[in-house]
Coordinates of C-alpha atoms and ligand atoms in Angstrom, one line a residue:
X279 CA 91.5 110.3 80.8
X280 CA 88.4 111.5 82.1
X281 CA 87.0 114.3 81.0
X282 CA 86.3 116.7 84.1
X283 CA 83.4 117.9 83.5
X284 CA 79.7 116.0 82.0
X285 CA 79.4 116.4 78.2
X286 CA 76.0 116.5 75.6
X287 CA 76.0 116.0 72.4
X288 CA 72.5 116.1 71.2
X289 CA 71.4 115.3 67.7
X290 CA 68.7 116.6 65.9
X291 CA 67.8 116.1 62.5
X292 CA 66.3 118.5 59.6
X293 CA 64.6 118.1 56.2
X294 CA 62.8 114.5 55.7
X295 CA 62.6 111.3 58.7
X296 CA 64.6 108.5 58.5
X297 CA 67.4 109.6 57.5
X298 CA 69.6 108.1 59.6
X299 CA 69.8 110.0 62.9
X300 CA 70.1 107.3 65.0
X301 CA 72.7 104.6 63.3
X302 CA 74.9 108.3 63.4
X303 CA 74.0 108.9 67.1
X304 CA 75.4 104.9 66.8
X305 CA 78.1 105.4 65.6
X306 CA 78.8 108.7 66.8
X307 CA 78.8 106.9 70.4
X308 CA 80.8 103.7 69.0
X309 CA 83.5 106.5 68.2
X310 CA 83.6 108.2 71.4
X311 CA 83.6 104.8 73.6
X312 CA 86.5 103.1 71.8
X313 CA 87.8 106.4 72.7
X314 CA 87.3 105.1 76.2
X315 CA 84.9 107.9 76.9
X316 CA 82.1 106.1 79.1
X317 CA 79.0 107.2 77.7
X318 CA 75.9 107.2 77.3
X319 CA 72.7 107.0 74.6
X320 CA 69.4 108.7 74.6
X321 CA 66.7 108.3 72.7
X322 CA 63.8 111.3 73.4
X323 CA 60.3 111.3 71.4
X324 CA 58.4 114.0 70.7
X325 CA 54.8 111.7 69.9
X326 CA 52.3 111.6 73.0
X327 CA 52.4 107.6 73.4
X328 CA 53.9 107.0 76.7
X329 CA 55.5 104.6 75.6
X330 CA 55.7 102.7 71.6
X331 CA 54.5 99.4 73.7
X332 CA 51.0 100.1 72.1
X333 CA 52.0 101.1 68.9
X334 CA 51.5 99.1 65.3
X335 CA 54.6 97.8 64.0
X336 CA 52.5 99.4 60.9
X337 CA 53.6 102.3 61.6
X338 CA 57.3 103.0 64.1
X339 CA 59.2 99.2 63.1
X340 CA 59.2 96.6 66.2
X341 CA 59.1 96.9 69.7
X342 CA 62.4 97.0 71.4
X343 CA 62.2 96.6 74.7
X344 CA 65.3 96.4 77.6
X345 CA 66.3 94.5 80.5
X346 CA 64.1 96.2 82.9
X347 CA 60.8 95.2 80.8
X348 CA 60.8 99.2 79.2
X349 CA 59.7 98.9 75.9
X350 CA 61.7 101.1 73.6
X351 CA 62.0 101.9 69.7
X352 CA 64.1 100.8 67.8
X353 CA 66.3 103.2 67.4
X354 CA 67.7 101.9 71.1
X355 CA 68.2 98.7 69.0
X356 CA 70.5 100.5 67.0
X357 CA 72.2 102.1 69.5
X358 CA 72.8 98.7 71.9
X359 CA 74.3 97.0 68.8
X360 CA 76.7 100.1 68.4
X361 CA 78.0 100.6 71.9
X362 CA 79.3 97.7 74.5
X363 CA 79.3 99.5 77.4
X364 CA 76.5 101.7 77.4
X365 CA 74.2 100.1 80.0
X366 CA 69.7 100.3 79.0
X367 CA 67.3 101.1 81.2
X368 CA 64.1 103.7 80.9
X369 CA 66.1 105.9 82.1
X370 CA 67.1 105.9 78.4
X371 CA 64.2 106.3 76.5
X372 CA 60.8 108.5 76.5
X373 CA 58.6 110.6 75.0
X374 CA 56.7 113.5 75.4
X375 CA 53.6 111.2 76.8
X376 CA 56.1 110.3 80.0
X377 CA 56.9 113.8 79.8
X378 CA 53.6 115.2 80.0
X379 CA 52.2 112.3 82.7
X380 CA 54.6 112.4 85.0
X381 CA 54.0 116.8 85.2
X382 CA 50.4 116.8 84.8
X383 CA 50.4 114.0 88.0
X384 CA 52.6 116.5 90.2
X385 CA 49.6 118.9 89.3
X386 CA 47.0 116.8 90.4
X387 CA 48.7 116.0 93.9
X388 CA 50.1 119.5 94.3
X389 CA 53.6 119.2 93.6
X390 CA 52.9 122.8 92.0
X391 CA 51.6 124.6 94.7
X392 CA 48.9 126.5 93.1
X393 CA 51.5 127.8 89.7
X394 CA 50.2 127.9 86.7
X395 CA 51.0 125.1 84.9
X396 CA 52.8 126.0 81.3
X397 CA 55.0 124.5 78.7
X398 CA 57.8 126.0 79.6
X399 CA 59.1 125.8 82.5
X400 CA 57.7 122.7 83.5
X401 CA 57.6 120.4 80.2
X402 CA 61.5 122.1 80.1
X403 CA 62.0 121.6 83.5
X404 CA 60.6 118.0 82.8
X405 CA 63.1 117.4 79.9
X406 CA 66.1 118.6 81.3
X407 CA 65.5 116.7 84.6
X408 CA 65.1 113.4 82.6
X409 CA 68.5 114.0 80.7
X410 CA 71.0 114.6 83.6
X411 CA 69.0 111.8 85.0
X412 CA 69.7 109.7 81.9
X413 CA 73.6 111.2 81.6
X414 CA 74.3 110.5 85.3
X415 CA 76.7 107.7 86.0
X416 CA 78.7 108.7 82.3
X417 CA 81.4 110.7 80.9
X418 CA 79.3 111.9 77.8
X419 CA 75.9 111.5 76.8
X420 CA 74.4 111.5 73.6
X421 CA 71.1 112.0 73.3
X422 CA 68.4 111.5 70.4
X423 CA 65.8 114.0 69.6
X424 CA 63.5 111.9 67.6
X425 CA 61.5 113.5 65.2
X426 CA 62.2 116.6 61.9
X427 CA 63.2 120.1 63.0
X428 CA 59.5 122.2 62.2
X429 CA 57.6 119.1 63.8
X430 CA 55.6 121.4 66.8
X431 CA 55.7 119.2 68.8
X432 CA 59.5 119.0 68.6
X433 CA 60.4 122.2 70.0
X434 CA 59.8 122.2 74.0
X435 CA 62.5 119.2 73.8
X436 CA 64.7 121.9 71.2
X437 CA 64.0 124.1 73.9
X438 CA 64.8 122.2 77.0
X439 CA 68.2 121.0 75.2
X440 CA 68.3 124.9 74.2
X441 CA 68.5 125.7 78.2
X442 CA 71.5 122.8 78.9
X443 CA 73.6 125.0 76.8
X444 CA 73.1 127.7 78.2
X445 CA 73.5 126.2 81.8
X446 CA 76.4 123.8 81.0
X447 CA 78.2 126.1 78.8
X448 CA 79.5 125.7 75.2
X449 CA 82.1 124.1 75.9
X450 CA 79.8 121.0 77.3
X451 CA 77.1 121.0 74.9
X452 CA 77.1 120.4 70.9
X453 CA 74.5 120.4 68.9
X454 CA 75.2 117.7 65.5
X455 CA 72.4 117.9 63.3
X456 CA 71.5 115.2 60.9
X457 CA 70.2 116.6 57.3
X458 CA 69.7 115.8 53.8
X459 CA 71.5 117.1 50.8
X460 CA 70.1 116.1 47.5
X461 CA 71.2 115.2 44.6
X462 CA 68.7 116.1 41.7
X463 CA 69.1 114.9 38.4
X464 CA 67.6 117.3 36.4
X465 CA 69.8 120.8 37.5
X466 CA 72.0 117.7 37.1
X467 CA 73.4 118.7 41.6
X468 CA 73.2 118.5 44.4
X469 CA 70.7 120.8 46.4
X470 CA 72.2 122.5 50.2
X471 CA 68.6 124.7 50.0
X472 CA 66.8 122.2 52.0
X473 CA 69.6 122.4 55.2
X474 CA 70.0 126.0 54.9
X475 CA 66.3 126.5 55.8
X476 CA 66.2 122.8 58.5
X477 CA 69.6 125.5 59.8
X478 CA 67.2 128.6 59.8
X479 CA 64.4 127.3 61.9
X480 CA 66.6 125.5 64.2
X481 CA 68.7 129.1 64.7
X482 CA 65.0 130.4 65.0
X483 CA 64.6 128.8 68.5
X484 CA 68.0 129.8 69.5
X485 CA 70.0 127.0 68.2
X486 CA 72.9 126.9 66.4
X487 CA 74.8 123.8 65.6
X488 CA 78.4 123.0 66.2
X489 CA 78.1 119.8 63.8
X490 CA 76.9 119.1 60.4
X491 CA 76.0 115.9 59.3
X492 CA 74.6 115.5 55.6
X493 CA 72.8 112.4 54.3
X494 CA 73.9 112.4 50.5
X495 CA 74.2 109.7 48.0
X496 CA 77.4 111.2 47.1
X497 CA 80.5 113.2 48.6
X498 CA 80.0 116.2 49.2
X499 CA 83.0 118.1 47.5
X500 CA 84.9 121.2 49.4
X501 CA 82.6 123.5 48.2
X502 CA 79.8 122.2 48.6
X503 CA 80.4 121.7 52.7
X504 CA 82.3 125.2 52.0
X505 CA 78.6 126.9 51.2
X506 CA 76.6 125.4 53.4
X507 CA 79.0 126.1 55.8
X508 CA 78.7 129.8 55.2
X509 CA 75.6 129.3 54.4
X510 CA 74.7 127.8 57.4
X511 CA 77.0 129.8 60.7
X512 CA 79.4 126.9 60.5
X513 CA 82.7 126.0 60.3
X514 CA 83.4 124.2 57.0
X515 CA 85.6 121.7 59.3
X516 CA 82.3 121.0 60.6
X517 CA 80.6 119.8 57.6
X518 CA 81.2 116.2 57.4
X519 CA 78.9 113.9 54.2
X520 CA 77.5 111.1 55.3
X521 CA 76.4 109.3 52.4
X522 CA 74.9 106.0 51.4
X523 CA 76.0 103.2 53.0
X524 CA 76.0 98.9 51.9
X525 CA 75.5 98.5 55.1
X526 CA 74.4 100.1 58.7
X527 CA 77.9 98.7 60.0
X528 CA 80.9 100.3 57.0
X529 CA 78.7 104.2 58.6
X530 CA 81.2 104.8 61.6
X531 CA 83.8 104.1 59.4
X532 CA 82.8 106.3 57.5
X533 CA 82.3 109.7 59.8
X534 CA 85.5 108.9 61.2
X535 CA 86.9 109.0 58.1
X536 CA 85.8 111.6 57.9
X537 CA 87.2 113.3 61.1
X538 CA 83.8 113.2 63.0
X539 CA 84.8 112.4 66.4
X540 CA 88.7 113.9 66.2
X541 CA 86.0 116.9 65.2
X542 CA 83.8 116.0 68.8
X543 CA 86.6 115.8 71.1
X544 CA 88.2 118.6 69.8
X545 CA 85.5 120.5 70.7
X546 CA 84.5 119.1 73.2
X547 CA 87.6 119.9 74.2
X548 CA 88.5 115.5 75.9
X549 CA 91.8 114.1 75.6
X550 CA 91.7 110.8 74.1
X551 CA 93.5 108.0 72.3
X552 CA 92.0 107.3 68.3
X553 CA 89.9 104.2 68.4
X554 CA 90.6 101.6 68.2
X555 CA 88.5 100.1 65.0
X556 CA 90.6 97.0 64.3
X557 CA 87.6 94.8 65.1
X558 CA 84.9 96.3 63.5
X559 CA 86.8 97.5 60.9
X560 CA 87.4 93.3 59.9
X561 CA 84.1 92.4 61.2
X562 CA 82.7 94.8 57.9
X563 CA 85.5 93.3 56.2
X564 CA 83.5 89.7 56.9
X565 CA 79.6 91.7 55.4
X566 CA 81.9 92.2 52.4
X567 CA 83.5 89.6 51.6
X568 CA 81.7 87.0 52.8
X569 CA 82.9 83.0 51.8
X570 CA 79.3 82.0 51.5
X571 CA 75.4 83.3 50.4
X572 CA 72.3 81.4 52.6
X573 CA 68.7 82.1 51.4
X574 CA 66.5 82.4 55.0
X575 CA 62.6 82.8 54.9
X576 CA 61.2 84.7 56.7
X577 CA 57.4 84.0 57.5
X578 CA 56.3 86.5 59.1
X579 CA 51.8 89.3 58.5
X580 CA 53.9 92.4 58.1
X581 CA 56.2 90.9 55.2
X582 CA 56.1 95.1 53.0
X583 CA 57.4 96.1 56.5
X584 CA 60.9 95.5 57.8
X585 CA 60.8 97.8 60.2
X586 CA 58.9 95.3 62.3
X587 CA 61.8 92.6 62.8
X588 CA 65.1 95.2 62.3
X589 CA 66.9 93.5 64.9
X590 CA 65.9 89.8 63.5
X591 CA 67.2 91.0 60.3
X592 CA 70.3 92.6 62.1
X593 CA 70.8 89.6 64.0
X594 CA 70.6 87.2 61.1
X595 CA 73.3 89.4 59.3
X596 CA 74.8 88.5 62.8
X597 CA 75.2 84.7 62.6
X598 CA 76.2 85.5 59.2
X599 CA 79.4 87.2 60.0
X600 CA 80.0 84.4 62.5
X601 CA 79.8 81.6 59.6
X602 CA 82.0 84.3 57.8
X603 CA 79.3 84.3 54.9
X604 CA 76.0 86.8 53.5
X605 CA 72.9 86.1 55.0
X606 CA 69.6 86.8 52.2
X607 CA 66.6 87.0 54.1
X608 CA 63.5 85.7 52.3
X609 CA 60.2 87.6 53.7
X610 CA 57.4 84.7 52.7
X611 CA 53.7 85.6 53.9
X612 CA 52.2 84.0 56.5
X613 CA 48.7 84.3 54.0
X614 CA 50.6 82.7 51.4
X615 CA 51.4 79.7 52.9
X616 CA 47.9 78.7 54.3
X617 CA 46.4 79.2 50.8
X618 CA 48.4 76.9 49.9
X619 CA 52.4 78.5 48.1
X620 CA 55.1 76.4 49.4
X621 CA 57.8 77.7 46.1
X622 CA 59.2 80.2 48.0
X623 CA 60.1 78.4 51.3
X624 CA 60.9 75.1 49.0
X625 CA 64.0 77.8 47.8
X626 CA 65.5 78.8 51.4
X627 CA 67.8 76.7 53.4
X628 CA 66.4 77.7 57.2
X629 CA 62.9 78.5 58.3
X630 CA 62.9 81.1 60.7
X631 CA 58.8 82.3 62.3
X632 CA 59.8 85.9 64.3
X633 CA 57.3 86.3 66.8
X634 CA 54.2 88.4 67.1
X635 CA 50.6 88.8 67.9
X636 CA 47.2 88.5 66.4
X637 CA 45.4 85.0 64.5
X638 CA 46.1 86.6 60.8
X639 CA 48.1 84.1 59.5
X640 CA 49.5 81.8 61.7
X641 CA 47.7 78.8 60.2
X642 CA 50.3 79.8 57.6
X643 CA 53.6 79.5 59.9
X644 CA 52.4 76.6 61.0
X645 CA 52.4 74.9 57.9
X646 CA 56.4 76.8 57.1
X647 CA 57.0 75.0 60.5
X648 CA 55.6 71.6 60.1
X649 CA 57.8 71.6 56.4
X650 CA 60.4 73.1 58.4
X651 CA 60.2 70.0 60.2
X652 CA 59.6 67.4 57.9
X653 CA 61.6 67.8 55.3
X654 CA 64.6 68.3 58.1
X655 CA 64.7 72.3 57.3
X656 CA 67.1 74.0 59.9
X657 CA 63.9 76.0 62.0
X658 CA 64.4 78.3 64.7
X659 CA 60.9 80.3 65.7
X660 CA 60.6 82.6 68.8
X661 CA 57.9 83.7 70.9
X662 CA 55.2 83.5 68.9
X663 CA 56.8 81.8 66.6
X664 CA 58.2 78.6 70.0
X665 CA 54.5 79.1 70.8
X666 CA 53.4 78.0 66.9
X667 CA 56.0 75.5 67.4
X668 CA 54.9 74.0 69.9
X669 CA 51.1 73.7 69.0
X670 CA 52.1 72.2 65.3
X671 CA 54.1 69.7 67.1
X672 CA 51.5 69.1 68.9
X673 CA 48.3 68.6 66.1
X674 CA 50.6 66.5 63.8
X675 CA 52.9 64.1 66.2
X676 CA 51.4 64.3 69.8
X677 CA 47.8 63.3 67.7
X678 CA 46.5 66.4 69.5
X679 CA 44.2 67.7 66.6
X680 CA 42.8 70.9 67.2
X681 CA 45.8 71.8 69.3
X682 CA 45.5 75.8 70.0
X683 CA 46.2 78.9 71.1
X684 CA 44.2 80.0 74.2
X685 CA 45.0 83.5 72.3
X686 CA 43.2 82.5 69.4
X687 CA 40.8 80.2 70.8
X688 CA 40.0 81.0 73.8
X689 CA 38.1 78.4 76.0
X690 CA 39.9 75.2 73.1
X691 CA 40.5 72.1 74.9
X692 CA 43.3 71.2 74.2
X693 CA 44.9 74.5 74.4
X694 CA 49.0 73.4 74.8
X695 CA 49.4 77.8 74.5
X696 CA 47.8 79.2 77.2
X697 CA 47.5 82.0 79.5
X698 CA 49.2 81.4 83.1
X699 CA 46.7 79.7 85.5
X700 CA 47.8 84.0 88.1
X701 CA 46.7 85.2 85.0
X702 CA 43.1 84.1 84.0
X703 CA 40.3 85.7 84.5
X704 CA 41.9 89.2 84.7
X705 CA 40.3 92.0 81.2
X706 CA 43.6 94.3 81.5
X707 CA 45.5 91.7 79.3
X708 CA 48.4 95.6 79.3
X709 CA 49.3 94.8 83.0
X710 CA 49.9 90.7 81.9
X711 CA 53.1 90.6 79.6
X712 CA 55.6 89.7 80.4
X713 CA 58.4 91.7 79.9
X714 CA 62.2 92.5 80.5
X715 CA 65.0 90.2 81.1
X716 CA 64.5 86.9 83.0
X717 CA 66.9 83.4 83.8
X718 CA 66.4 80.0 81.3
X719 CA 67.7 76.9 82.9
X720 CA 69.2 75.4 79.7
X721 CA 68.8 71.6 79.6
X722 CA 72.6 70.7 79.4
X723 CA 72.1 66.8 77.5
X724 CA 69.0 64.7 76.5
X725 CA 70.1 61.0 76.4
X726 CA 73.6 61.2 76.9
X727 CA 73.2 64.2 74.0
X728 CA 74.1 68.2 74.1
X729 CA 71.0 69.7 73.5
X730 CA 71.6 72.3 70.6
X731 CA 70.3 74.9 73.1
X732 CA 73.5 74.3 75.0
X733 CA 75.5 73.7 72.0
X734 CA 74.6 76.8 71.5
X735 CA 75.8 78.8 74.1
X736 CA 77.7 76.5 76.6
X737 CA 76.3 77.1 79.7
X738 CA 73.2 75.9 81.3
X739 CA 71.9 79.5 83.6
X740 CA 71.2 82.7 80.4
X741 CA 69.6 85.6 80.5
X742 CA 67.4 86.6 78.1
X743 CA 64.6 89.2 77.7
X744 CA 60.3 88.6 77.0
X745 CA 57.9 90.1 75.7
X746 CA 54.1 88.1 75.8
X747 CA 51.7 86.5 77.4
X748 CA 51.0 82.6 76.4
X749 CA 53.1 79.7 77.7
X750 CA 53.2 76.6 77.0
X751 CA 50.4 74.8 78.6
X752 CA 52.3 72.6 82.3
X753 CA 48.9 70.7 81.9
X754 CA 50.3 69.8 78.5
X755 CA 54.1 69.1 78.8
X756 CA 54.5 65.6 80.1
X757 CA 52.9 64.3 76.7
X758 CA 54.1 66.3 74.6
X759 CA 57.5 65.0 75.8
X760 CA 56.6 61.5 75.7
X761 CA 56.1 61.8 72.3
X762 CA 59.9 63.3 72.1
X763 CA 59.7 67.5 71.8
X764 CA 62.1 68.3 74.2
X765 CA 62.2 71.5 76.7
X766 CA 66.0 72.9 76.0
X767 CA 65.9 75.6 78.4
X768 CA 62.7 76.4 81.7
X769 CA 62.3 79.7 84.0
X770 CA 62.5 78.3 87.7
X771 CA 59.8 80.7 89.9
X772 CA 62.4 81.0 92.8
X773 CA 59.6 80.8 95.3
X774 CA 56.3 78.7 93.6
X775 CA 59.7 76.4 92.0
X776 CA 56.8 76.5 88.8
X777 CA 58.4 75.8 86.5
X778 CA 57.7 77.6 81.9
X779 CA 59.2 76.6 79.0
X780 CA 61.4 78.9 77.9
X781 CA 62.5 77.1 74.3
X782 CA 61.7 74.0 73.0
X783 CA 63.2 71.3 69.9
X784 CA 63.4 67.6 68.1
X785 CA 66.8 66.3 68.8
X786 CA 65.8 64.0 66.0
X787 CA 66.1 67.4 63.6
X788 CA 69.7 68.6 62.0
X789 CA 68.4 72.2 63.8
X790 CA 65.0 73.1 65.0
X791 CA 64.4 75.3 67.4
X792 CA 62.2 78.0 69.6
X793 CA 62.1 79.8 72.3
X794 CA 59.6 82.5 73.8
X795 CA 61.9 85.2 74.4
X796 CA 63.8 87.5 72.3
X797 CA 67.3 86.3 71.4
X798 CA 67.5 89.4 69.0
X799 CA 67.4 92.1 71.1
X800 CA 71.0 91.4 72.0
X801 CA 72.5 90.1 69.0
X802 CA 75.5 93.0 68.1
X803 CA 77.5 92.4 64.9
X804 CA 80.4 92.4 67.3
X805 CA 79.0 89.3 69.3
X806 CA 76.5 87.6 67.7
X807 CA 74.3 85.8 69.7
X808 CA 74.3 82.2 69.8
X809 CA 71.4 80.5 68.8
X810 CA 71.9 83.3 65.5
X811 CA 75.0 82.0 64.6
X812 CA 74.1 77.6 65.1
X813 CA 71.0 78.5 63.3
X814 CA 72.9 80.2 60.5
X815 CA 75.6 77.4 60.5
X816 CA 72.8 74.5 60.4
X817 CA 71.4 76.3 57.3
X818 CA 74.9 76.4 55.9
X819 CA 74.9 73.1 56.5
X820 CA 71.4 72.2 54.9
X821 CA 72.7 74.4 52.0
X822 CA 75.2 72.5 50.8
X823 CA 73.4 69.3 51.4
X824 CA 71.1 70.2 48.5
X825 CA 73.9 71.2 46.0
X826 CA 75.4 67.5 46.8
X827 CA 72.1 65.9 46.6
X828 CA 71.5 68.1 43.0
X829 CA 75.1 67.8 41.7
X830 CA 74.1 63.1 42.4
X831 CA 71.0 64.1 40.3
X832 CA 72.6 65.5 37.8
Ligands
LIG947 N1 51.3 86.9 70.8 C1 52.2 85.7 71.4 C2 51.9 85.9 73.1 O1 51.6 87.0 73.4 C3 53.6 86.0 71.1 C4 53.7 87.0 71.4 C5 55.3 87.5 70.9 O2 55.5 87.1 69.7 N2 56.5 88.8 71.1 O3 52.5 85.7 74.1

């Protein structure tokens, strides 16, 4: 039943960063959504960047783009993989930078009528207004506070959520705190002290957590839960363990087994049925008991920073689920390939070249693409990966031997990847990114044969998200098509009818497809993206072929 009053769950994190607050919030969202509650997922980040668009992927992981073009961080990716009905827009993610920017602009415009503008109440009011705006159309908001309790910059956010509880009433607002309970080998026991300290910090600023979710590497015995409850002033049945899980998709099932969602609805006075987790359970079962295994090479630049490719690696898992297979990602450093080392490339059954910016490592990626094209290895190029596939084709098939991208060789006369005419001469490149969702029209057939693109989507009109500046040059398109490059999808401007290439493929190859957009941003474990499903299917076929060939030799 629909709750009358709007409900809020604020998720904070203690002790350390990276203990899985985003997954915990996402899991809760999934469990409550499955109970028929309309939820909104919101992330508030205490850093001062206005958005993560300009932050280095080394430091902050991937930039997750929403349909409306908002650049957010990878937690929004977790949320959108776990929940299905929630809509994500610029309302669902904001940073301290955005909040301060709005307040300072208002002050400059005289919006505060000469008052002294202060963190409390002006910054906190702005935070509260944004929370209310984000949950306007739903029954329940799950709002994650980024950072770790105890950080100076999260204080205004914590003060704002304290006030929301005061205003909305304790019956409608829950504070869930994720904390770490480490096992100390030397003592041979689980330690609760960091949790006690983290809760103490919260209580000092007026927040008493209602629920404690304890990340641990082993189950928490009843006595430990009792002890934590006693010292943290939380009922022992509100202390939950979140044990390390083999797959992030186990987490909602584990939390449900602990009774977390039961407790949440009980405390918030929401009457619902139990969640139907059968589909989720079946998916997790496939992850743990696959029928086969396939190795996929991801040729990238930041090979040691896996979070840079978080959505891609998750989408590969989803594509694996759709094919009842386990995908083993093999991260291949493009600079090694550039130096001539193809040893790792030779050991995978499919190659994926993801998006990226900047020149470093691109020749290695082009070399990998050439290998995939000439050796019939299934290839999936995403954004920069597609652009490089076009460059490779132009150089080695179409005879444009110094083909390149204007991103790397401005002024070069064979830039098959270029800025659109309208963008040329604009100094501020930040303003010229193509961001967010665009419609793509798919070419169903070429010479009587369905395109790989159509085989995947089974429809002629799709919507995918973008984050790039450069495009396939329309000047070279006819020549590339003449040489056999198939344009599998285009964006067509309604007014000018100008087209932009969205997808390319090679009809003579088992599976060679590049897309200018980012399909990984829309894949979910219960709804794998069709391009990933088809790519893994092709890789499995290729793996079988190689095995048969090897058998034939021996
Ligand atoms: N650097 C390329 C561009 O700006 C590709 C971007 C990407 O892969 N997201 O067009």
